[in-house]
Short mmCIF file of C-alpha atoms in Angstrom, two decimals:
data_model
loop_
_atom_site.label_atom_id
_atom_site.label_comp_id
_atom_site.label_asym_id
_atom_site.label_seq_id
_atom_site.Cartn_x
_atom_site.Cartn_y
_atom_site.Cartn_z
CA MET A 1 0.05 -0.05 0.00
CA HIS A 2 1.42 3.30 -0.89
CA LYS A 3 1.98 5.89 1.85
CA PRO A 4 -0.04 9.22 1.46
CA LEU A 5 2.04 12.32 0.46
CA GLY A 6 -0.02 14.58 2.64
CA VAL A 7 -3.43 16.21 3.39
CA VAL A 8 -4.98 19.57 3.31
CA ALA A 9 -8.14 21.10 4.85
CA SER A 10 -9.55 24.54 3.71
CA GLY A 11 -12.68 26.41 3.00
CA HIS A 12 -13.30 25.28 -0.57
CA LYS A 13 -12.80 22.02 -2.45
CA GLU A 14 -10.77 23.81 -5.20
CA THR A 15 -8.50 25.48 -2.64
CA SER A 16 -7.83 22.03 -1.08
CA ARG A 17 -7.36 20.49 -4.71
CA ALA A 18 -4.78 23.07 -5.47
CA ALA A 19 -2.75 22.02 -2.51
CA ARG A 20 -3.26 18.28 -3.32
CA ILE A 21 -1.99 18.81 -6.93
CA LEU A 22 1.18 20.53 -5.69
CA LEU A 23 1.86 17.68 -3.16
CA GLU A 24 1.36 15.11 -5.87
CA GLU A 25 3.79 17.02 -8.21
CA GLY A 26 6.62 16.80 -5.71
CA GLY A 27 5.94 19.92 -3.47
CA ASN A 28 6.06 19.99 0.26
CA ALA A 29 3.51 21.50 2.74
CA PHE A 30 4.75 24.95 1.99
CA ASP A 31 4.49 24.81 -1.67
CA ALA A 32 0.99 23.37 -1.21
CA VAL A 33 -0.18 25.96 1.35
CA LEU A 34 0.91 28.83 -0.96
CA GLY A 35 -0.76 27.37 -3.92
CA ALA A 36 -3.86 26.95 -1.85
CA MET A 37 -3.62 30.47 -0.73
CA CYS A 38 -3.45 31.75 -4.35
CA ALA A 39 -6.36 29.40 -5.26
CA ALA A 40 -8.40 30.79 -2.37
CA CYS A 41 -8.06 34.37 -3.93
CA ALA A 42 -9.82 33.00 -7.01
CA CYS A 43 -12.54 30.74 -5.40
CA GLU A 44 -13.10 32.53 -2.11
CA PRO A 45 -12.87 36.08 -3.39
CA MET A 46 -14.76 37.77 -0.56
CA LEU A 47 -12.63 36.12 2.10
CA ALA A 48 -9.17 35.98 0.43
CA SER A 49 -7.24 38.42 -1.74
CA LEU A 50 -3.58 39.37 -2.73
CA GLY A 51 -4.72 42.81 -1.46
CA GLY A 52 -5.10 41.58 2.15
CA GLY A 53 -2.82 40.11 4.87
CA GLY A 54 -2.23 37.00 6.77
CA PHE A 55 0.04 34.75 8.97
CA LEU A 56 1.71 31.41 8.29
CA LEU A 57 2.80 29.23 11.21
CA ALA A 58 5.41 26.84 9.77
CA LYS A 59 6.81 23.75 11.49
CA THR A 60 9.51 22.05 9.39
CA ALA A 61 10.42 18.34 9.34
CA ALA A 62 13.59 19.39 11.15
CA GLY A 63 11.65 20.78 13.99
CA GLU A 64 11.95 24.56 13.42
CA SER A 65 8.83 26.57 14.10
CA ARG A 66 8.34 30.18 13.01
CA VAL A 67 5.60 32.67 12.29
CA PHE A 68 5.57 34.57 8.99
CA ASP A 69 3.61 37.86 9.63
CA PHE A 70 2.50 39.43 6.45
CA PHE A 71 -0.55 41.19 7.94
CA ALA A 72 -1.75 44.67 6.79
CA GLN A 73 -0.05 47.79 8.10
CA THR A 74 -1.27 51.37 8.62
CA PRO A 75 -0.38 53.83 5.98
CA SER A 76 1.49 57.07 6.67
CA ALA A 77 -0.61 59.72 4.91
CA LYS A 78 -2.32 62.27 7.11
CA GLN A 79 -6.13 62.07 7.36
CA GLY A 80 -7.81 64.27 4.79
CA GLU A 81 -11.34 63.92 3.15
CA LEU A 82 -11.71 60.13 3.17
CA ASP A 83 -13.85 57.80 1.23
CA PHE A 84 -14.89 55.74 4.38
CA TYR A 85 -18.44 54.66 5.27
CA PRO A 86 -20.26 51.91 7.25
CA ILE A 87 -22.19 48.81 5.89
CA GLN A 88 -23.98 46.12 7.62
CA ALA A 89 -23.14 42.42 7.20
CA ASP A 90 -26.26 40.48 7.82
CA PHE A 91 -25.76 36.93 9.18
CA GLY A 92 -29.51 36.46 9.46
CA THR A 93 -29.50 35.93 13.29
CA ALA A 94 -27.01 38.80 13.88
CA THR A 95 -25.51 41.72 12.12
CA GLN A 96 -22.04 43.25 12.23
CA GLU A 97 -20.99 46.80 11.06
CA PHE A 98 -17.84 47.29 8.94
CA HIS A 99 -16.48 50.34 7.21
CA ILE A 100 -15.33 50.29 3.57
CA GLY A 101 -14.14 52.63 0.81
CA MET A 102 -10.66 53.89 -0.17
CA GLY A 103 -10.06 55.17 3.35
CA SER A 104 -10.33 51.66 4.71
CA ILE A 105 -7.38 50.24 2.74
CA ALA A 106 -4.31 49.33 4.74
CA VAL A 107 -0.90 48.49 3.16
CA PRO A 108 -1.22 44.86 1.96
CA GLY A 109 1.07 42.09 2.90
CA VAL A 110 0.01 38.82 0.96
CA VAL A 111 2.21 39.27 -2.04
CA ALA A 112 5.28 39.95 0.15
CA GLY A 113 4.26 36.89 2.24
CA LEU A 114 4.10 34.77 -0.90
CA PHE A 115 7.54 35.53 -1.83
CA ALA A 116 9.06 35.46 1.65
CA VAL A 117 7.60 31.99 2.41
CA HIS A 118 8.62 30.64 -1.02
CA ALA A 119 12.30 31.81 -0.51
CA ALA A 120 12.48 30.16 2.92
CA HIS A 121 10.79 26.86 2.60
CA CYS A 122 9.55 25.84 -0.88
CA LYS A 123 10.83 23.24 -3.39
CA LEU A 124 8.82 24.15 -6.51
CA PRO A 125 9.24 27.26 -8.68
CA LEU A 126 6.61 29.90 -8.07
CA SER A 127 5.49 29.45 -11.73
CA LYS A 128 4.48 25.96 -10.79
CA ILE A 129 2.83 26.87 -7.46
CA ILE A 130 0.53 29.39 -9.00
CA GLU A 131 -0.75 27.10 -11.90
CA PRO A 132 -3.89 25.78 -10.16
CA ALA A 133 -4.98 29.27 -9.16
CA VAL A 134 -4.40 30.63 -12.71
CA MET A 135 -6.46 27.88 -14.10
CA LEU A 136 -9.31 28.58 -11.62
CA ALA A 137 -9.25 32.33 -12.17
CA ARG A 138 -9.10 32.01 -15.99
CA GLU A 139 -11.43 29.08 -16.70
CA GLY A 140 -13.86 29.85 -13.88
CA LEU A 141 -15.53 27.90 -11.28
CA ARG A 142 -19.14 27.29 -10.03
CA ILE A 143 -20.64 29.12 -7.17
CA ASN A 144 -21.35 26.79 -4.31
CA LYS A 145 -23.97 27.25 -1.54
CA LEU A 146 -21.54 28.77 1.00
CA GLN A 147 -20.23 31.31 -1.46
CA SER A 148 -23.61 32.26 -2.38
CA TYR A 149 -24.53 32.78 1.31
CA ILE A 150 -21.39 34.90 1.90
CA ASN A 151 -22.31 36.95 -1.13
CA GLU A 152 -25.69 37.59 0.36
CA ILE A 153 -24.17 38.59 3.75
CA LEU A 154 -21.67 41.02 2.03
CA GLU A 155 -23.99 42.30 -0.78
CA ALA A 156 -23.53 45.85 0.61
CA ILE A 157 -19.84 45.60 -0.29
CA ILE A 158 -20.43 43.80 -3.64
CA SER A 159 -22.93 46.35 -4.72
CA ALA A 160 -20.61 49.31 -3.77
CA SER A 161 -18.80 49.37 -7.17
CA PRO A 162 -19.28 47.72 -10.53
CA GLU A 163 -15.71 46.23 -10.16
CA ALA A 164 -16.59 44.67 -6.93
CA LYS A 165 -19.92 43.35 -8.23
CA ALA A 166 -17.89 41.52 -11.05
CA PHE A 167 -16.37 39.31 -8.34
CA ALA A 168 -19.70 37.80 -7.61
CA THR A 169 -21.81 37.95 -10.84
CA PRO A 170 -22.01 35.59 -13.72
CA MET A 171 -20.11 36.68 -16.93
CA PHE A 172 -23.32 36.93 -19.05
CA ALA A 173 -25.65 38.42 -16.36
CA PRO A 174 -23.56 41.21 -14.58
CA GLY A 175 -26.75 42.77 -13.18
CA ARG A 176 -27.28 40.22 -10.41
CA LEU A 177 -25.44 37.89 -7.93
CA ALA A 178 -24.37 34.53 -9.38
CA GLU A 179 -26.73 31.77 -8.27
CA ILE A 180 -25.46 28.39 -7.06
CA GLY A 181 -24.08 26.42 -9.90
CA GLU A 182 -23.26 29.47 -12.09
CA PHE A 183 -19.68 30.31 -13.10
CA ILE A 184 -17.57 33.09 -12.03
CA TYR A 185 -14.32 34.28 -13.72
CA ASN A 186 -11.35 36.51 -12.75
CA PRO A 187 -8.95 36.50 -15.84
CA ASP A 188 -7.24 39.67 -14.51
CA LEU A 189 -6.16 37.76 -11.38
CA ALA A 190 -4.72 35.00 -13.59
CA ASP A 191 -2.70 37.66 -15.44
CA THR A 192 -1.50 39.18 -12.14
CA LEU A 193 -0.36 35.85 -10.81
CA GLU A 194 1.65 35.06 -13.92
CA THR A 195 3.31 38.44 -13.85
CA LEU A 196 4.18 38.08 -10.21
CA ALA A 197 5.75 34.56 -10.93
CA ALA A 198 7.81 35.98 -13.70
CA SER A 199 9.10 38.92 -11.57
CA ASP A 200 9.48 39.68 -7.93
CA PRO A 201 7.61 41.50 -5.21
CA ARG A 202 8.97 44.91 -6.23
CA TRP A 203 6.70 44.81 -9.24
CA PHE A 204 3.70 44.88 -6.93
CA TYR A 205 5.10 47.22 -4.25
CA GLU A 206 6.95 49.68 -6.58
CA GLY A 207 5.80 49.07 -10.08
CA ASP A 208 2.48 49.59 -11.86
CA PRO A 209 0.06 48.23 -9.28
CA ALA A 210 1.55 50.36 -6.56
CA ILE A 211 1.56 53.44 -8.63
CA ARG A 212 -2.10 53.05 -9.65
CA LEU A 213 -3.03 52.29 -6.10
CA VAL A 214 -1.36 55.34 -4.83
CA LYS A 215 -2.74 57.46 -7.57
CA ASP A 216 -6.33 56.32 -6.84
CA CYS A 217 -5.81 56.83 -3.01
CA GLY A 218 -4.74 60.40 -3.69
CA GLU A 219 -7.68 61.15 -5.86
CA LYS A 220 -10.40 59.26 -4.37
CA GLY A 221 -10.00 59.46 -0.55
CA GLY A 222 -7.45 56.96 0.45
CA LEU A 223 -4.16 57.06 2.61
CA ILE A 224 -1.52 54.85 1.05
CA THR A 225 1.61 56.45 -0.34
CA LEU A 226 4.34 54.88 -2.51
CA ALA A 227 6.73 55.21 0.48
CA ASP A 228 4.26 52.98 2.48
CA MET A 229 4.28 50.21 -0.30
CA ARG A 230 8.04 50.36 -0.64
CA ALA A 231 8.70 50.14 3.09
CA TYR A 232 6.37 47.06 3.73
CA GLN A 233 8.31 44.01 5.04
CA VAL A 234 7.37 40.55 6.11
CA MET A 235 8.26 39.95 9.71
CA THR A 236 9.37 36.45 11.05
CA ARG A 237 9.03 35.71 14.74
CA LYS A 238 9.27 33.00 17.25
CA PRO A 239 5.88 31.59 18.01
CA VAL A 240 4.29 31.42 21.41
CA THR A 241 4.67 27.97 22.87
CA VAL A 242 2.61 26.64 25.92
CA GLU A 243 2.47 23.22 27.56
CA THR A 244 -1.09 22.44 28.74
CA HIS A 245 -3.63 19.63 28.66
CA GLY A 246 -0.89 17.05 28.01
CA ALA A 247 0.00 18.88 24.68
CA ARG A 248 2.49 21.38 23.42
CA ILE A 249 0.64 24.21 21.64
CA ILE A 250 2.51 26.42 19.24
CA THR A 251 0.65 29.51 18.03
CA ASN A 252 0.83 33.11 16.69
CA SER A 253 3.15 35.45 18.41
CA PRO A 254 3.14 39.14 19.63
CA PRO A 255 2.25 41.83 18.53
CA SER A 256 -0.88 39.94 17.55
CA PRO A 257 -2.82 38.97 20.74
CA GLY A 258 -4.97 36.18 19.26
CA GLY A 259 -2.47 33.30 19.96
CA CYS A 260 -1.60 34.45 23.41
CA LEU A 261 -5.27 34.90 24.43
CA THR A 262 -6.31 31.51 23.00
CA VAL A 263 -3.59 29.57 24.95
CA PHE A 264 -4.30 31.73 28.01
CA ALA A 265 -7.98 30.61 27.93
CA LEU A 266 -6.99 26.98 27.34
CA SER A 267 -4.49 26.99 30.11
CA LEU A 268 -7.08 28.53 32.42
CA LEU A 269 -9.21 25.29 31.92
CA ASN A 270 -6.21 22.85 32.63
CA PRO A 271 -6.90 22.41 36.29
CA PHE A 272 -10.49 21.58 35.61
CA ARG A 273 -9.48 18.61 33.34
CA ASN A 274 -11.80 15.48 34.02
CA THR A 275 -14.34 17.75 35.75
CA LEU A 276 -16.18 18.99 32.67
CA ASP A 277 -18.00 15.89 31.75
CA PRO A 278 -20.42 15.52 29.99
CA TRP A 279 -19.71 17.53 26.86
CA GLY A 280 -22.47 20.11 26.48
CA GLY A 281 -23.43 19.95 30.15
CA PRO A 282 -23.40 22.90 32.60
CA ALA A 283 -19.89 22.48 34.00
CA HIS A 284 -18.39 22.32 30.32
CA ALA A 285 -20.56 25.24 29.06
CA LEU A 286 -19.98 27.45 32.04
CA ALA A 287 -16.19 26.85 31.98
CA LEU A 288 -15.92 27.72 28.27
CA ALA A 289 -17.99 30.90 28.57
CA ARG A 290 -16.07 32.06 31.75
CA ALA A 291 -12.70 31.46 30.15
CA MET A 292 -13.88 33.52 27.10
CA GLN A 293 -14.99 36.28 29.56
CA VAL A 294 -11.63 36.23 31.46
CA SER A 295 -9.59 36.49 28.19
CA SER A 296 -11.72 39.33 26.88
CA LEU A 297 -11.32 41.17 30.29
CA LEU A 298 -7.65 40.67 30.17
CA ARG A 299 -7.44 41.94 26.61
CA ARG A 300 -9.11 45.18 27.77
CA GLU A 301 -7.16 45.57 30.98
CA HIS A 302 -3.78 45.15 29.35
CA GLY A 303 -4.75 47.18 26.23
CA LEU A 304 -4.17 44.26 23.96
CA GLU A 305 -6.55 45.43 21.31
CA ALA A 306 -3.59 47.32 19.91
CA GLY A 307 -1.21 44.50 20.27
CA LEU A 308 1.18 43.21 22.90
CA ASP A 309 4.99 42.64 23.46
CA ASP A 310 6.88 39.53 24.37
CA ASP A 311 7.30 40.53 28.10
CA THR A 312 3.49 41.07 28.43
CA ALA A 313 2.77 37.77 26.77
CA ALA A 314 5.23 36.16 29.26
CA THR A 315 3.45 37.81 32.22
CA ILE A 316 -0.04 36.78 30.93
CA LEU A 317 0.98 33.14 30.60
CA SER A 318 3.00 32.85 33.86
CA GLY A 319 2.00 30.39 36.37
CA GLN A 320 1.26 32.98 39.12
CA HIS A 321 -1.02 34.99 36.77
CA LEU A 322 -2.84 31.79 35.60
CA SER A 323 -3.29 30.69 39.07
CA HIS A 324 -4.98 33.87 40.01
CA TRP A 325 -7.49 33.70 37.26
CA GLN A 326 -8.01 29.99 37.78
CA ASP A 327 -9.12 30.87 41.41
CA THR A 328 -11.45 33.32 40.00
CA LEU A 329 -13.02 30.75 37.69
CA ARG A 330 -13.45 28.38 40.62
CA SER A 331 -15.38 31.04 42.58
CA GLY A 332 -17.76 31.72 39.50
CA GLY A 333 -17.51 35.43 40.24
CA LEU A 334 -17.36 36.80 36.77
CA ALA A 335 -20.90 37.43 35.75
CA SER A 336 -21.74 40.92 34.94
CA ARG A 337 -14.20 39.65 9.73
CA GLY A 338 -13.91 37.84 6.25
CA THR A 339 -11.18 35.34 6.92
CA THR A 340 -10.30 31.91 5.72
CA HIS A 341 -7.81 29.17 6.88
CA ILE A 342 -5.70 26.52 5.29
CA SER A 343 -3.89 23.65 7.11
CA VAL A 344 -1.51 21.32 5.27
CA ALA A 345 0.65 18.36 6.41
CA ASP A 346 3.13 16.35 4.26
CA ALA A 347 4.79 13.04 4.65
CA ALA A 348 8.19 14.48 5.48
CA GLY A 349 6.85 16.04 8.65
CA ASN A 350 6.29 19.61 7.62
CA LEU A 351 3.20 21.41 8.76
CA ALA A 352 1.66 24.68 7.51
CA SER A 353 -1.08 26.57 9.19
CA LEU A 354 -2.04 29.72 7.20
CA THR A 355 -4.89 32.24 7.92
CA LEU A 356 -5.64 34.81 5.35
CA SER A 357 -7.90 37.79 5.28
CA ASN A 358 -9.13 40.62 3.19
CA GLY A 359 -11.33 41.85 6.04
CA GLU A 360 -14.53 41.97 4.13
CA GLY A 361 -13.02 43.98 1.26
CA SER A 362 -13.07 47.72 0.59
CA ALA A 363 -15.09 47.47 -2.52
CA TYR A 364 -12.13 49.17 -4.41
CA VAL A 365 -10.64 46.77 -7.14
CA LEU A 366 -7.16 47.71 -8.32
CA PRO A 367 -7.68 48.29 -12.06
CA ARG A 368 -6.74 45.31 -14.46
CA SER A 369 -5.44 43.29 -11.47
CA GLY A 370 -8.43 41.16 -10.36
CA ILE A 371 -7.51 42.28 -6.72
CA MET A 372 -10.13 43.70 -4.39
CA MET A 373 -8.15 45.62 -1.73
CA ASN A 374 -8.63 45.08 1.96
CA ASN A 375 -10.75 47.20 4.47
CA MET A 376 -8.51 46.53 7.62
CA LEU A 377 -8.68 50.25 8.52
CA GLY A 378 -12.47 49.84 8.70
CA GLU A 379 -12.59 46.75 11.11
CA GLU A 380 -13.51 47.96 14.55
CA ASP A 381 -11.91 44.94 16.20
CA LEU A 382 -8.56 45.91 14.59
CA ASN A 383 -8.91 49.60 15.47
CA PRO A 384 -9.94 49.66 19.12
CA ASP A 385 -9.07 53.26 19.81
CA GLY A 386 -11.17 54.52 16.85
CA PHE A 387 -10.65 54.65 13.23
CA HIS A 388 -7.37 56.09 11.70
CA ARG A 389 -5.89 56.81 15.07
CA MET A 390 -3.07 54.34 14.99
CA PRO A 391 0.47 55.56 14.42
CA PRO A 392 1.61 55.25 10.70
CA GLY A 393 3.69 52.28 9.70
CA THR A 394 2.25 50.02 12.49
CA ARG A 395 1.51 46.39 11.94
CA LEU A 396 -2.22 45.92 12.81
CA ALA A 397 -2.68 43.51 15.70
CA SER A 398 -4.96 40.62 14.42
CA MET A 399 -6.99 38.07 16.10
CA MET A 400 -5.70 35.50 13.55
CA THR A 401 -4.37 32.37 15.42
CA PRO A 402 -2.78 29.74 13.25
CA THR A 403 -1.85 26.98 15.62
CA ILE A 404 0.02 23.69 15.80
CA ALA A 405 -0.34 21.18 18.51
CA SER A 406 2.01 18.29 19.39
CA LEU A 407 0.38 15.60 21.49
CA ASP A 408 2.07 13.09 23.73
CA ASP A 409 0.98 10.06 21.48
CA GLY A 410 3.01 11.42 18.54
CA ARG A 411 0.32 13.19 16.71
CA TRP A 412 0.74 16.67 15.29
CA ILE A 413 -2.34 18.81 14.47
CA ALA A 414 -2.38 22.06 12.44
CA LEU A 415 -5.45 24.16 12.76
CA GLY A 416 -6.73 27.67 12.69
CA SER A 417 -9.92 29.57 11.75
CA GLY A 418 -11.65 32.44 10.14
CA GLY A 419 -14.26 34.47 11.84
CA SER A 420 -13.04 37.91 12.92
CA ASN A 421 -13.42 38.23 16.75
CA ARG A 422 -14.86 34.64 16.89
CA ILE A 423 -11.44 33.10 15.90
CA ARG A 424 -10.08 32.53 19.22
CA SER A 425 -13.17 31.06 20.60
CA ALA A 426 -13.50 28.61 17.80
CA ILE A 427 -10.03 27.46 18.17
CA LEU A 428 -10.24 27.21 21.96
CA GLN A 429 -13.30 24.91 21.65
CA VAL A 430 -11.85 22.64 19.07
CA LEU A 431 -8.72 22.27 21.17
CA VAL A 432 -10.75 21.54 24.34
CA ASN A 433 -12.81 18.93 22.42
CA LEU A 434 -9.50 17.18 21.28
CA LEU A 435 -7.63 17.49 24.46
CA GLU A 436 -10.30 17.20 27.11
CA PHE A 437 -12.99 15.07 25.56
CA ASP A 438 -10.67 13.04 23.36
CA MET A 439 -12.88 13.66 20.33
CA GLY A 440 -11.76 12.56 16.78
CA LEU A 441 -10.80 15.52 14.54
CA GLU A 442 -14.03 15.69 12.65
CA ALA A 443 -16.16 15.47 15.70
CA ALA A 444 -14.09 18.12 17.45
CA VAL A 445 -14.57 20.55 14.53
CA SER A 446 -18.26 19.98 13.98
CA ALA A 447 -19.39 20.04 17.61
CA PRO A 448 -21.73 22.87 18.52
CA ARG A 449 -19.98 26.22 19.66
CA LEU A 450 -20.74 29.24 21.81
CA HIS A 451 -19.20 32.71 21.76
CA LEU A 452 -19.27 35.41 24.38
CA GLU A 453 -18.72 39.07 23.28
CA GLY A 454 -19.18 41.54 26.03
CA SER A 455 -22.43 40.51 27.76
CA GLN A 456 -23.84 38.92 24.69
CA LEU A 457 -23.67 35.14 24.58
CA ASP A 458 -24.37 33.36 21.30
CA LEU A 459 -24.52 29.60 20.95
CA GLU A 460 -25.40 26.91 18.49
CA SER A 461 -27.95 24.18 19.24
CA GLY A 462 -26.75 21.12 20.88
CA PHE A 463 -25.90 22.06 24.51
CA SER A 464 -28.04 20.44 27.22
CA ALA A 465 -31.25 22.17 28.76
CA ALA A 466 -29.31 22.16 32.08
CA ALA A 467 -26.40 23.95 30.35
CA LEU A 468 -28.73 26.53 28.89
CA GLY A 469 -30.33 27.20 32.22
CA ALA A 470 -26.97 27.80 33.80
CA LEU A 471 -25.69 29.98 31.11
CA GLU A 472 -28.98 31.94 31.08
CA ALA A 473 -28.54 32.69 34.79
CA GLU A 474 -25.23 34.33 34.18
CA TRP A 475 -25.98 35.79 30.76
CA PRO A 476 -29.59 36.74 30.50
CA GLY A 477 -30.77 37.15 26.91
CA LEU A 478 -28.42 34.64 25.43
CA LYS A 479 -29.14 33.95 21.87
CA GLN A 480 -29.52 30.32 20.56
CA TRP A 481 -28.94 29.88 16.89
CA PRO A 482 -30.94 27.27 14.99
CA GLY A 483 -27.90 25.33 13.76
CA MET A 484 -24.37 25.74 12.45
CA ASN A 485 -23.42 29.10 11.06
CA LEU A 486 -20.22 30.65 9.79
CA PHE A 487 -20.64 33.33 12.35
CA PHE A 488 -18.95 30.90 14.79
CA GLY A 489 -15.80 30.62 12.67
CA GLY A 490 -14.37 27.99 10.38
CA VAL A 491 -11.77 25.62 11.83
CA HIS A 492 -9.83 23.68 9.19
CA ALA A 493 -7.49 21.14 10.67
CA VAL A 494 -5.07 18.37 9.61
CA GLU A 495 -3.47 15.72 11.76
CA ARG A 496 -0.27 13.70 11.14
CA LEU A 497 -0.49 10.54 13.07
CA GLY A 498 2.52 8.93 14.84
CA ASP A 499 2.69 6.15 12.17
CA GLY A 500 2.91 8.77 9.27
CA GLY A 501 -0.82 8.51 8.46
CA PHE A 502 -3.08 11.52 8.07
CA ARG A 503 -6.58 12.80 9.10
CA ALA A 504 -8.28 15.97 8.30
CA ALA A 505 -11.35 18.01 8.89
CA GLY A 506 -12.83 20.84 7.19
CA ASP A 507 -15.43 22.97 9.08
CA PRO A 508 -18.90 22.55 7.49
CA ARG A 509 -19.73 26.13 8.77
CA ARG A 510 -17.42 27.48 6.18
CA GLY A 511 -17.39 24.99 3.30
CA GLY A 512 -14.76 22.65 4.77
CA ALA A 513 -13.13 20.72 2.12
CA VAL A 514 -10.37 17.96 2.57
CA ALA A 515 -8.06 16.54 0.13
CA PHE A 516 -5.58 13.60 0.53
CA ALA A 517 -2.60 13.52 -1.73
CA GLY A 518 -1.71 10.14 -3.11
CA PRO A 519 1.62 8.93 -4.61
CA SER A 520 2.83 10.60 -7.81
#
């Protein structure tokens, strides 16, 4: 029997297929994750874009782990008359406000990240890595049920400009959103990818795309300058590493607080191991919600909305600090964004966990590029002190939390999630399901979730009546959703077993798609 070459989990079957193709053509996990990232820009255009930002947590077969930070950065231009206005994203059971327009665009990092990761870890030429994405963008793909739903949620952005509308309308009926089964195309993106592969990142950050972006910002109410584009750099960092629940958790590092807050919440629950049974009961549900509440309180008290440094992270995760908050949990005295993820593992032992975002998109499409630019300056969660108040040239502090877990039995798991400020609660719950309840990967990802934001508790159906009663007592007015919803994130995870086998799970909330790569 032939040994598998690897596995991928992502938010679209074509994204996963791109990674599988590259694994079968001799690529490693990093070739595959970059190919999937480019493919996501074609088949998940409202969630992923070369005009956005992201993070890659890379674990090599040799044991090295590091974070590639290619998230968006604040521009340096002074505020003037901005093209900047609010829209409502309607999830059906809840709404969320975002701001879009030229004034919402931050300096993008995805193109720089593509080249940096390729230079550090890849085996295949970039021209080969982009091939699946180029084919998707040029030949088109059918709209699926999830993409149709996302388009409905973000219709206010899609309808804000003819160029944005082209991302979600069928070629021969540009006046309406594409229906399930209809084809969408992005030939300009295919051309852009091919030009990138034949050049280097300077073409994007200093050449025609940058010049046009800067010109339009100047004329239409944006902030980015050519100096901002030229100054952008990918940052590499040592990840946060924590031992808890009998596992070693490796996750995103400062200045982004998402990883630190996720492992803080998980570590809070460590002393309560074996006391939370049954799953979905009062002890389990209350512990989760209280851990989320503590981590949110911690975020505000330490001012982590704008980011954190290594010393603060060490203090938060210290034994003394955790012990204090664990005592508080025992007493019970607490009552009072468009993103996608890709995980890849290969047979050599490499793991790649990549989270990518365009915010929700600014509605501005860079002419003749096929790229909608991000709206990171219009995301309230990324701008806690108010819009356009962060110092220029500052890397935005994201909740993105690409994560890798090493278990005592020899398993390695790569996972992450989209979902704006629900990212860390989604990852926390999947890790608890895996480490506390010993669920299989698919069950851990698919299990119902809850999310606490301020005093508002939302949860999917599936928790016991006793749990609902206990939660209602602490959070009156909790909202129970009728079933799974992409509001609660989308955790796509892969698992490399101790014997070299693989498992994977794509989150059904966000079109989860798994692909196993066979021998070439």
